[in-house]
Short mmCIF file of C-alpha atoms and ligand atoms in Angstrom, two decimals:
data_model
loop_
_atom_site.label_atom_id
_atom_site.label_comp_id
_atom_site.label_asym_id
_atom_site.label_seq_id
_atom_site.Cartn_x
_atom_site.Cartn_y
_atom_site.Cartn_z
CA MET A 1 62.54 60.19 70.36
CA ASN A 2 61.95 56.76 68.54
CA LEU A 3 58.35 56.25 68.96
CA LYS A 4 58.12 53.75 66.09
CA LYS A 5 60.22 51.19 68.29
CA GLY A 6 58.15 48.37 69.54
CA ASN A 7 54.70 46.94 69.02
CA SER A 8 51.65 48.62 70.08
CA LEU A 9 49.25 47.21 72.57
CA TYR A 10 46.73 46.88 69.96
CA SER A 11 48.80 44.88 67.54
CA ILE A 12 50.01 42.64 70.49
CA PHE A 13 46.16 41.78 71.16
CA ILE A 14 45.88 40.93 67.54
CA ILE A 15 48.97 38.63 67.81
CA ASN A 16 48.19 37.17 71.08
CA SER A 17 44.77 36.25 69.62
CA ILE A 18 46.24 34.72 66.56
CA VAL A 19 48.67 32.82 68.99
CA ALA A 20 45.47 31.71 70.96
CA VAL A 21 43.65 30.40 67.82
CA ILE A 22 46.83 28.40 66.74
CA ILE A 23 47.33 26.94 69.95
CA PHE A 24 43.78 26.03 69.94
CA ILE A 25 44.04 24.55 66.62
CA LEU A 26 47.19 22.78 67.54
CA GLY A 27 45.17 21.27 70.81
CA ILE A 28 42.38 20.00 68.18
CA VAL A 29 45.23 18.45 65.95
CA ILE A 30 46.86 16.58 68.83
CA PHE A 31 43.55 15.45 70.13
CA PHE A 32 42.48 13.81 66.79
CA ASN A 33 45.84 12.52 66.25
CA LEU A 34 45.75 10.58 69.48
CA LEU A 35 42.17 9.60 68.71
CA PHE A 36 43.18 8.27 65.28
CA PHE A 37 46.09 6.82 66.55
CA LYS A 38 43.62 4.49 68.75
CA ILE A 39 41.27 4.09 66.05
CA ASN A 40 44.21 2.76 63.64
CA LYS A 41 44.90 0.25 66.31
CA ILE A 42 41.25 -0.86 66.28
CA ILE A 43 41.13 -0.86 62.61
CA ASP A 44 43.97 -3.50 62.81
CA ASP A 45 41.38 -5.64 64.25
CA LYS A 46 40.99 -8.44 61.79
CA ASP A 47 37.34 -8.85 62.71
CA LEU A 48 36.89 -5.20 61.34
CA GLN A 49 39.19 -5.61 58.44
CA LEU A 50 36.97 -8.46 57.14
CA HIS A 51 33.78 -6.48 57.76
CA ASP A 52 33.07 -5.16 54.31
CA SER A 53 33.42 -8.41 52.54
CA LYS A 54 31.53 -10.19 55.31
CA ILE A 55 28.66 -7.71 55.03
CA ASN A 56 28.58 -8.46 51.19
CA TYR A 57 28.90 -12.16 51.76
CA LEU A 58 25.92 -12.04 54.26
CA PHE A 59 23.67 -10.56 51.73
CA MET A 60 22.46 -13.25 49.57
CA LYS A 61 20.50 -13.07 46.46
CA ASN A 62 17.43 -14.87 47.92
CA TYR A 63 15.95 -14.41 51.34
CA ASN A 64 16.02 -18.03 51.85
CA ASP A 65 19.60 -18.36 51.42
CA LEU A 66 20.32 -15.39 54.32
CA ASN A 67 22.40 -16.84 57.27
CA ILE A 68 20.19 -15.08 59.88
CA SER A 69 22.36 -16.09 63.15
CA LYS A 70 25.35 -14.50 61.34
CA ILE A 71 23.61 -11.31 60.47
CA LEU A 72 22.36 -11.05 64.09
CA SER A 73 25.75 -11.78 65.38
CA GLU A 74 27.20 -8.89 63.21
CA GLY A 75 24.51 -6.72 65.15
CA GLY A 76 22.02 -6.67 62.43
CA TRP A 77 18.33 -7.34 62.27
CA ILE A 78 15.47 -8.46 59.81
CA GLU A 79 12.16 -6.36 59.66
CA GLU A 80 8.97 -7.56 58.36
CA ILE A 81 7.03 -4.93 56.50
CA LYS A 82 3.32 -4.96 55.88
CA ASP A 83 1.67 -1.90 54.30
CA GLY A 84 4.99 0.11 54.79
CA GLU A 85 4.92 -0.63 58.56
CA VAL A 86 7.10 -2.93 60.52
CA VAL A 87 5.16 -5.82 61.93
CA SER A 88 7.90 -7.83 63.23
CA VAL A 89 11.80 -7.64 63.95
CA GLN A 90 14.21 -10.64 64.22
CA GLY A 91 17.23 -9.32 66.09
CA VAL A 92 17.77 -6.12 67.94
CA LYS A 93 16.36 -3.19 66.16
CA LYS A 94 18.53 -0.23 66.38
CA ASP A 95 16.99 2.44 64.54
CA LYS A 96 13.71 4.13 65.06
CA LYS A 97 12.37 3.61 61.63
CA ASN A 98 8.95 1.93 61.99
CA LYS A 99 7.33 3.40 58.69
CA TYR A 100 8.51 3.25 55.22
CA GLU A 101 7.27 5.41 52.16
CA ILE A 102 7.81 4.28 48.69
CA GLU A 103 10.80 6.35 48.31
CA ASP A 104 12.60 4.67 50.92
CA PHE A 105 12.47 1.70 48.72
CA ILE A 106 13.75 3.32 45.72
CA ASN A 107 16.97 4.74 46.94
CA GLU A 108 17.37 2.78 50.44
CA GLU A 109 21.01 2.24 50.15
CA SER A 110 22.13 5.95 50.49
CA LYS A 111 19.45 7.03 52.98
CA HIS A 112 20.51 4.58 55.67
CA LYS A 113 23.96 5.47 56.35
CA LYS A 114 24.74 3.98 59.50
CA TYR A 115 23.30 0.39 58.35
CA GLU A 116 23.79 -1.61 55.14
CA THR A 117 20.41 -2.25 53.95
CA ARG A 118 18.71 -4.89 51.63
CA MET A 119 15.33 -5.54 50.80
CA TYR A 120 13.87 -9.07 50.02
CA LYS A 121 10.43 -9.96 48.63
CA GLN A 122 9.28 -13.36 49.70
CA GLY A 123 5.91 -14.28 48.35
CA ASP A 124 3.48 -11.47 49.23
CA LYS A 125 5.93 -10.36 52.42
CA LEU A 126 8.53 -7.87 52.29
CA TYR A 127 11.54 -8.12 54.55
CA ILE A 128 14.36 -5.66 54.93
CA VAL A 129 17.47 -6.76 56.50
CA LYS A 130 19.98 -4.13 58.16
CA ILE A 131 23.58 -4.75 59.21
CA PRO A 132 25.45 -1.90 60.74
CA ASN A 133 28.15 -0.73 58.39
CA TYR A 134 32.02 -0.07 58.79
CA GLU A 135 31.81 3.15 60.41
CA GLU A 136 28.85 2.42 62.76
CA LYS A 137 30.57 -0.74 63.78
CA LEU A 138 33.86 1.14 64.32
CA VAL A 139 32.26 3.65 66.56
CA ASN A 140 30.36 0.90 68.56
CA LYS A 141 33.57 -0.91 68.88
CA ILE A 142 35.36 2.29 70.35
CA TYR A 143 32.32 3.13 72.85
CA ALA A 144 32.17 -0.47 73.79
CA ASN A 145 35.57 -0.93 74.70
CA GLN A 146 36.54 0.52 78.18
CA ASN A 147 40.17 1.10 77.47
CA GLY A 148 39.00 3.42 74.44
CA LYS A 149 36.80 5.49 76.74
CA ILE A 150 39.68 5.99 79.28
CA TYR A 151 41.97 6.93 76.37
CA ILE A 152 39.80 9.36 74.82
CA ILE A 153 39.43 10.96 78.36
CA MET A 154 43.23 10.92 78.83
CA SER A 155 43.60 12.30 75.47
CA LEU A 156 41.29 15.29 76.31
CA ILE A 157 43.29 15.88 79.59
CA PHE A 158 46.52 15.85 77.93
CA THR A 159 45.25 18.07 75.20
CA THR A 160 43.64 20.49 77.86
CA ILE A 161 47.02 20.46 79.72
CA VAL A 162 49.14 21.23 76.80
CA VAL A 163 47.01 24.06 75.36
CA SER A 164 46.63 25.62 78.91
CA VAL A 165 50.53 25.59 79.50
CA MET A 166 51.06 27.01 76.10
CA PHE A 167 48.29 29.73 77.03
CA LEU A 168 49.97 30.37 80.18
CA ILE A 169 53.49 30.91 78.71
CA VAL A 170 51.99 33.37 76.06
CA ALA A 171 50.27 35.28 78.89
CA ILE A 172 53.25 35.24 81.26
CA ILE A 173 55.37 36.78 78.40
CA SER A 174 52.86 39.39 77.60
CA ILE A 175 52.22 40.11 81.36
CA ARG A 176 56.06 40.47 82.06
CA LYS A 177 56.38 42.90 79.11
CA ILE A 178 53.76 45.09 80.91
CA SER A 179 54.66 44.74 84.37
CA LYS A 180 58.34 45.22 83.96
CA PRO A 181 58.12 48.99 82.68
CA LEU A 182 55.26 49.51 85.37
CA LYS A 183 57.64 48.55 88.26
CA ILE A 184 60.49 50.68 86.70
CA LEU A 185 58.19 53.66 86.53
CA GLU A 186 56.84 53.10 89.96
CA ASN A 187 60.58 53.04 91.34
CA GLU A 188 61.39 55.94 89.69
CA ILE A 189 58.38 57.93 90.91
CA ILE A 190 59.22 56.89 94.67
CA LYS A 191 62.70 58.23 93.90
CA MET A 192 61.31 61.47 92.55
CA SER A 193 60.35 62.56 96.10
CA GLU A 194 63.93 62.90 96.85
CA GLY A 195 64.72 65.27 93.90
CA TYR A 196 64.74 65.16 90.24
CA SER A 197 68.32 64.25 89.64
CA ASN A 198 69.49 60.83 88.28
CA ILE A 199 65.78 59.89 87.51
CA SER A 200 65.39 58.45 84.15
CA VAL A 201 63.48 55.13 82.77
CA ASN A 202 64.90 53.05 80.40
CA TYR A 203 62.95 50.12 79.07
CA ASN A 204 61.91 48.77 75.75
CA SER A 205 58.38 47.54 75.68
CA TYR A 206 55.11 48.16 73.67
CA LYS A 207 54.75 51.48 72.02
CA GLU A 208 52.29 53.14 74.50
CA PHE A 209 54.87 52.33 77.34
CA ASN A 210 57.73 53.51 75.17
CA ARG A 211 55.63 56.77 74.82
CA ILE A 212 55.00 57.02 78.54
CA LYS A 213 58.86 56.49 79.06
CA GLU A 214 59.64 59.46 76.57
CA ALA A 215 56.98 61.71 78.36
CA PHE A 216 58.30 60.74 81.88
CA ASN A 217 61.71 61.42 80.95
CA SER A 218 61.10 64.76 79.20
CA THR A 219 58.77 65.78 82.02
CA VAL A 220 61.51 64.88 84.53
CA SER A 221 64.42 66.72 82.69
CA LYS A 222 61.74 69.76 82.25
CA LEU A 223 61.37 69.68 86.28
CA GLU A 224 64.97 69.36 86.95
CA LYS A 225 65.52 72.43 84.49
CA SER A 226 63.16 74.38 86.36
CA GLU A 227 64.41 73.17 89.66
CA LYS A 228 67.85 74.46 88.68
CA GLU A 229 66.44 77.62 87.43
CA LYS A 230 64.69 78.35 90.73
CA ASP A 231 68.07 77.83 92.42
CA ILE A 232 69.66 80.13 90.12
CA ALA A 233 66.87 82.61 90.72
CA GLN A 234 67.28 82.06 94.66
CA ASP A 235 70.93 82.67 94.26
CA SER A 236 70.47 85.73 92.22
CA LYS A 237 68.08 87.20 94.53
CA LYS A 238 70.31 86.48 97.28
CA ARG A 239 73.24 88.35 95.37
CA MET A 240 70.96 91.15 94.48
CA ILE A 241 70.21 91.69 98.51
CA ARG A 242 73.76 91.67 99.11
CA ASP A 243 74.76 93.89 96.22
CA ILE A 244 71.74 96.47 97.22
CA SER A 245 72.84 96.43 100.91
CA HIS A 246 76.45 97.01 99.88
CA ASP A 247 75.91 99.78 97.62
CA LEU A 248 73.59 101.74 100.01
CA LYS A 249 75.57 101.04 103.08
CA THR A 250 78.66 102.63 101.83
CA PRO A 251 77.28 106.09 101.37
CA ILE A 252 74.87 105.87 104.47
CA THR A 253 78.10 104.97 106.44
CA SER A 254 79.63 108.15 105.14
CA ILE A 255 76.83 110.15 105.82
CA LEU A 256 76.73 108.91 109.53
CA GLY A 257 80.40 109.72 109.96
CA TYR A 258 80.30 113.19 108.47
CA SER A 259 77.13 114.32 110.22
CA LYS A 260 78.34 113.01 113.50
CA ALA A 261 81.78 114.73 113.19
CA MET A 262 79.59 117.87 112.59
CA LEU A 263 77.09 117.22 115.37
CA ASP A 264 80.14 116.54 117.95
CA ASP A 265 81.81 119.81 116.78
CA VAL A 266 84.67 117.94 115.54
CA VAL A 267 84.67 120.28 112.45
CA THR A 268 84.95 123.92 113.53
CA ASP A 269 86.50 125.64 110.35
CA GLU A 270 83.52 126.96 107.97
CA ASN A 271 85.45 125.74 105.02
CA ASP A 272 85.92 122.13 106.27
CA LYS A 273 81.91 122.44 107.20
CA LYS A 274 81.17 123.28 103.72
CA THR A 275 83.17 120.53 102.55
CA TYR A 276 81.61 117.98 105.00
CA LEU A 277 78.00 119.16 104.02
CA ASN A 278 79.13 118.74 100.33
CA TYR A 279 80.36 115.05 100.92
CA ILE A 280 76.81 114.52 102.68
CA TYR A 281 75.08 115.97 100.08
CA ASN A 282 76.78 114.13 97.04
CA LYS A 283 76.40 110.84 99.24
CA THR A 284 72.61 111.42 99.63
CA LYS A 285 72.48 112.09 95.86
CA ARG A 286 74.13 108.74 95.30
CA ILE A 287 71.65 107.02 97.55
CA ASN A 288 68.87 108.80 95.76
CA TYR A 289 69.96 107.69 92.51
CA LEU A 290 70.29 103.92 93.66
CA VAL A 291 66.75 103.83 95.23
CA ASP A 292 65.36 105.32 92.18
CA GLU A 293 67.07 103.02 89.81
CA LEU A 294 65.96 100.05 92.41
CA PHE A 295 62.47 101.46 92.08
CA ILE A 296 62.41 101.42 88.45
CA PHE A 297 63.79 98.00 88.18
CA SER A 298 61.36 96.57 90.61
CA LYS A 299 58.47 98.26 88.78
CA LEU A 300 59.23 96.75 85.53
CA ASP A 301 59.75 93.47 87.24
CA SER A 302 56.61 93.32 88.83
CA PRO A 303 54.15 90.75 87.36
CA GLY A 304 51.22 93.16 86.65
CA TYR A 305 53.14 96.02 85.11
CA THR A 306 52.25 96.84 81.38
CA LEU A 307 53.63 99.37 78.99
CA ASN A 308 51.67 102.50 77.80
CA LEU A 309 52.08 101.63 74.11
CA GLU A 310 51.29 103.84 71.34
CA LYS A 311 51.88 104.02 67.44
CA GLN A 312 54.95 106.36 66.71
CA ASP A 313 57.18 107.24 63.85
CA ILE A 314 60.35 105.59 65.36
CA CYS A 315 62.87 107.67 63.24
CA GLU A 316 61.12 110.98 64.69
CA PHE A 317 61.40 109.37 68.12
CA LEU A 318 65.00 108.70 67.90
CA ARG A 319 65.82 112.14 66.06
CA GLU A 320 64.26 113.75 69.49
CA LEU A 321 66.24 111.30 71.71
CA VAL A 322 69.52 112.52 69.82
CA ALA A 323 68.62 116.05 70.62
CA LEU A 324 67.78 115.24 74.23
CA TYR A 325 71.48 113.90 74.83
CA TYR A 326 73.23 116.24 72.04
CA ILE A 327 74.20 118.63 74.97
CA ASP A 328 75.55 115.89 76.97
CA ILE A 329 77.59 114.62 74.09
CA GLU A 330 78.81 117.89 72.97
CA GLU A 331 80.00 119.00 76.71
CA ASN A 332 82.06 115.87 76.98
CA ASN A 333 83.74 116.29 73.53
CA PHE A 334 82.32 112.98 72.31
CA LEU A 335 81.90 112.99 68.30
CA LEU A 336 78.49 112.12 66.98
CA ASP A 337 77.36 110.39 64.06
CA ILE A 338 73.78 109.77 63.12
CA ASP A 339 72.12 107.79 60.28
CA ILE A 340 68.23 107.82 60.61
CA PRO A 341 66.18 107.57 57.50
CA GLU A 342 63.91 110.51 56.55
CA GLU A 343 60.82 108.35 55.89
CA SER A 344 58.33 107.27 58.55
CA ILE A 345 58.75 104.00 60.03
CA TYR A 346 56.04 102.96 62.82
CA SER A 347 56.24 101.00 65.66
CA MET A 348 54.19 100.44 68.80
CA ILE A 349 56.34 102.02 71.74
CA ASP A 350 55.98 103.30 75.29
CA THR A 351 58.11 106.65 74.58
CA LYS A 352 58.87 107.34 78.13
CA GLU A 353 60.23 103.87 78.68
CA LEU A 354 62.04 103.45 75.45
CA GLU A 355 63.53 106.60 75.84
CA ARG A 356 64.89 105.51 79.34
CA ALA A 357 66.03 102.33 77.74
CA LEU A 358 68.19 103.77 74.89
CA GLY A 359 69.11 106.75 77.14
CA ASN A 360 70.85 104.25 79.49
CA ILE A 361 72.95 102.99 76.51
CA ILE A 362 73.93 106.47 75.42
CA THR A 363 74.68 107.50 78.99
CA ASN A 364 76.88 104.51 79.49
CA SER A 365 78.97 105.61 76.08
CA ILE A 366 79.54 108.84 77.62
CA LYS A 367 80.10 107.88 81.30
CA TYR A 368 82.62 104.95 80.74
CA ASN A 369 84.68 106.20 77.65
CA LYS A 370 87.22 108.97 77.21
CA SER A 371 86.43 112.39 75.27
CA GLY A 372 87.07 112.04 71.49
CA THR A 373 85.10 108.96 71.56
CA LYS A 374 82.74 108.65 68.53
CA ILE A 375 79.31 107.55 69.08
CA PHE A 376 77.14 106.45 66.37
CA ILE A 377 73.28 106.45 66.53
CA GLY A 378 71.51 104.95 63.49
CA LEU A 379 68.40 103.00 62.38
CA ILE A 380 67.98 100.30 59.93
CA LYS A 381 64.68 99.22 58.31
CA GLU A 382 64.22 95.43 58.14
CA VAL A 383 61.54 93.29 56.78
CA ASP A 384 59.53 93.08 59.82
CA ASN A 385 61.52 95.09 62.26
CA VAL A 386 63.40 98.11 62.89
CA CYS A 387 67.04 98.02 64.04
CA ILE A 388 68.23 100.68 66.37
CA VAL A 389 72.19 100.76 66.35
CA ILE A 390 74.01 102.55 69.39
CA GLU A 391 77.79 102.26 68.96
CA ASP A 392 80.84 103.70 70.42
CA ASN A 393 84.66 103.32 69.57
CA GLY A 394 85.38 103.23 73.27
CA ILE A 395 87.28 101.18 75.50
CA GLY A 396 84.92 98.00 75.11
CA ILE A 397 83.80 95.49 77.60
CA SER A 398 85.82 92.40 78.60
CA GLU A 399 84.57 89.00 77.45
CA ASN A 400 83.61 87.61 81.07
CA VAL A 401 81.36 90.81 81.94
CA ILE A 402 79.81 90.60 78.44
CA GLU A 403 78.19 87.46 79.08
CA LYS A 404 76.09 88.83 82.22
CA ILE A 405 76.03 92.43 81.03
CA PHE A 406 72.48 92.41 81.17
CA ASP A 407 72.17 90.81 84.79
CA GLU A 408 71.01 93.09 87.72
CA PHE A 409 74.07 94.65 89.48
CA VAL A 410 76.66 93.51 87.09
CA ARG A 411 79.41 96.27 86.68
CA ALA A 412 82.81 95.93 84.74
CA ASP A 413 84.29 97.78 87.64
CA GLU A 414 84.46 94.60 90.15
CA SER A 415 85.47 96.65 93.18
CA ARG A 416 81.90 98.52 92.94
CA LYS A 417 83.53 101.85 93.41
CA THR A 418 80.70 104.19 95.10
CA ASP A 419 80.98 106.79 92.18
CA GLY A 420 80.18 104.08 89.37
CA GLY A 421 76.62 103.25 88.13
CA SER A 422 74.08 101.10 89.89
CA GLY A 423 74.74 98.15 87.62
CA LEU A 424 71.03 98.10 86.81
CA GLY A 425 71.01 100.34 83.71
CA LEU A 426 71.45 97.56 81.07
CA ALA A 427 69.08 95.45 83.27
CA ILE A 428 66.50 98.03 83.05
CA THR A 429 67.22 98.68 78.98
CA LYS A 430 66.77 94.71 78.52
CA LYS A 431 63.44 94.49 80.46
CA ILE A 432 62.22 97.54 78.88
CA ILE A 433 62.85 96.03 75.14
CA LYS A 434 61.64 92.70 76.21
CA LEU A 435 58.40 94.45 77.46
CA HIS A 436 57.85 95.78 74.04
CA ASP A 437 58.38 92.25 72.63
CA GLY A 438 61.94 93.33 71.14
CA ASP A 439 65.13 92.16 71.43
CA ILE A 440 68.63 93.68 72.26
CA LYS A 441 72.00 92.32 71.35
CA ILE A 442 75.58 93.58 72.49
CA CYS A 443 78.52 93.32 70.70
CA SER A 444 81.82 94.56 72.31
CA GLU A 445 85.58 94.07 72.15
CA VAL A 446 88.07 95.56 74.61
CA GLY A 447 89.93 98.65 72.98
CA LEU A 448 87.52 98.69 69.90
CA GLY A 449 84.30 99.78 71.54
CA THR A 450 80.61 98.45 72.15
CA ARG A 451 77.63 98.15 69.71
CA PHE A 452 74.13 97.67 70.82
CA ASP A 453 71.27 96.36 68.30
CA ILE A 454 67.96 96.94 69.38
CA ARG A 455 65.15 95.38 67.26
CA LEU A 456 61.68 96.41 67.45
CA ARG A 457 58.48 95.19 65.57
CA ARG A 458 57.30 97.50 62.74
CA ILE A 459 53.76 98.03 61.95
P1 ADP B 501 75.64 100.89 85.35
O1 ADP B 501 74.54 101.28 86.13
O2 ADP B 501 76.95 100.38 86.49
O3 ADP B 501 76.22 101.70 84.46
P2 ADP B 501 74.83 99.02 83.51
O4 ADP B 501 74.07 97.84 83.57
O5 ADP B 501 74.18 100.26 82.71
O6 ADP B 501 75.33 99.61 84.88
O7 ADP B 501 76.46 98.81 82.83
C1 ADP B 501 77.07 97.69 83.37
C2 ADP B 501 78.44 97.97 83.30
O8 ADP B 501 78.81 97.82 81.79
C3 ADP B 501 78.95 99.21 83.67
O9 ADP B 501 79.38 99.19 84.93
C4 ADP B 501 80.33 99.30 82.66
O10 ADP B 501 81.33 98.70 83.22
C5 ADP B 501 79.65 98.64 81.40
N1 ADP B 501 79.55 99.42 80.16
C6 ADP B 501 78.10 99.65 79.84
N2 ADP B 501 78.40 100.13 78.74
C7 ADP B 501 79.49 100.55 78.31
C8 ADP B 501 80.15 101.09 77.12
N3 ADP B 501 79.46 101.63 76.22
N4 ADP B 501 81.68 101.06 77.34
C9 ADP B 501 82.17 100.48 78.18
N5 ADP B 501 81.69 100.00 79.14
C10 ADP B 501 80.47 99.92 79.38
#
C-alpha cells in the first residue's frame, strides 16, 4: 500500500490558489504591457516630447513677458489672487483650489503635482500661472483620444479572456483528476451487484482518492474471501449431511434386514436367532455411538456454548487421565512411556471436556495401531504455555489426510467402513482445544507414527 503517492487535495488546493494568483498577476502584466505599448506610441507624439522644454520656455522671468495665448493653448490658466483668494481667472481653471495659505506659496512646486505652477508679483497684484505637467497632459491625451479608449477596453477584454481561459484549463485539469476516479468507482460499485470477482479499481489520483482506492480494493478482497469461505462452509455442510446419512443409513439398513427376517420367521434356528440379535445389538450400538458423537460435536459448535473453566493443576490432571486409560493400554498390549513433571503447573481448564479431547487422541492411538506400539504421554513447561505431547510410533497418517484431519467426518479409511470411528473424534478435540483458547498441532509420517502437541495457556 503506497499512500505517499499522489498529492493531497489540501496541497492541490494550495497549488491551485498559487496558480490562480500567478494567472491573475500574468493578466495584470499583459494588461499593463498593452497599455504601455499604447502610451509609448502617444509619447512618440512630438507635441508631447517637446512638452517639458515648452513649459519651461513659457514660464518667463517677468509676468509681462508671459505668452498668455500660448499658456492657454497648452491647457494652462492664470489666476489673480487677492488676500489669498482667487478673484479672477484667465483661461479654464482645472483645479478646485480657490484659496491659498502662506505655505502654498512657500513650496508650491511640490504641492501641485498635476500642474507646473509659477507665481508672479506684478505691482500689488499676485498672479499664479498653472500649466498641466507632462503626466497630466499624457493622461488627458489618452482620455481625449477615442481610439485610446477603445484600445483600453479591448485590452481589458483580451486580458479577461486570456485569464479566464487559463483558469478554465486549470479547473478542467483538476476536475478531471477528481471525476475520473469517481467514475471508475461508480462503475465498479455497479459491477459489485453481480459478485465480487474481477472487481478492482486502478487509478492514480490525489492522496485521498488513492486511500479510497486501497480501502475499496481491500474491502472487496475481504468480501470475496468471505464469499468463498461461505461457499466452502456450504459445501462442508452438504458433505456433512451426506456423510451423516451414509454412516447412519448403513447400520439402520442392516437392522431393518435382520429384524424383518426374524419377524417373517425366516430364522428358525435358535443359534441363528442369537447371531441375528447380536448383529442388531451391535448395529444399534454403532448408531448410538454416531448419534452421541454428533450430539457432542453440534453442542460444541453451537454459538452460545461455553466451557466450565476451573483453575487446575494440569500435571495432576494428566496423571489422572493416564490412569483412566491405563487398563485399555495394557489390555491392548501397548507400551506406555510417561514424562510429566512432579511440580504443579496451573491452567484454566474444563476437566470433562479436556478429558474428552485428549481421550480421543489416546483412543485413536490404541484403535488404529497394532499391539506393541509405544505411546508417549508427556508435558513440557513453556514460558507462557504448557505443551501436552501425545505420541505413538504406529502406522502414521498419509499426507493427503493429514491436512484435513481436524475437519468433520475425515477418516483415513476412505471406504468409510461401518466398524471404524465417526470421523468426528479429532474435530471434537480441536473444537475443545480452541474453546480453551489453546492450539493443537499434528505431525505424522506413514510407518513412523503420529505426534500431537497441545498448547494451553499457563496461569
Ligand atoms: P474417528 O472417529 O474416525 O477416529 P478421528 O477424527 O478421531 O475420527 O480420526 C480421523 C482419522 O485419523 C481416523 O479415521 C484414523 O484413520 C486417523 N488417525 C487418527 N489418529 C491416528 C493415529 N494415532 N494413528 C493412525 N491413524 C490415526
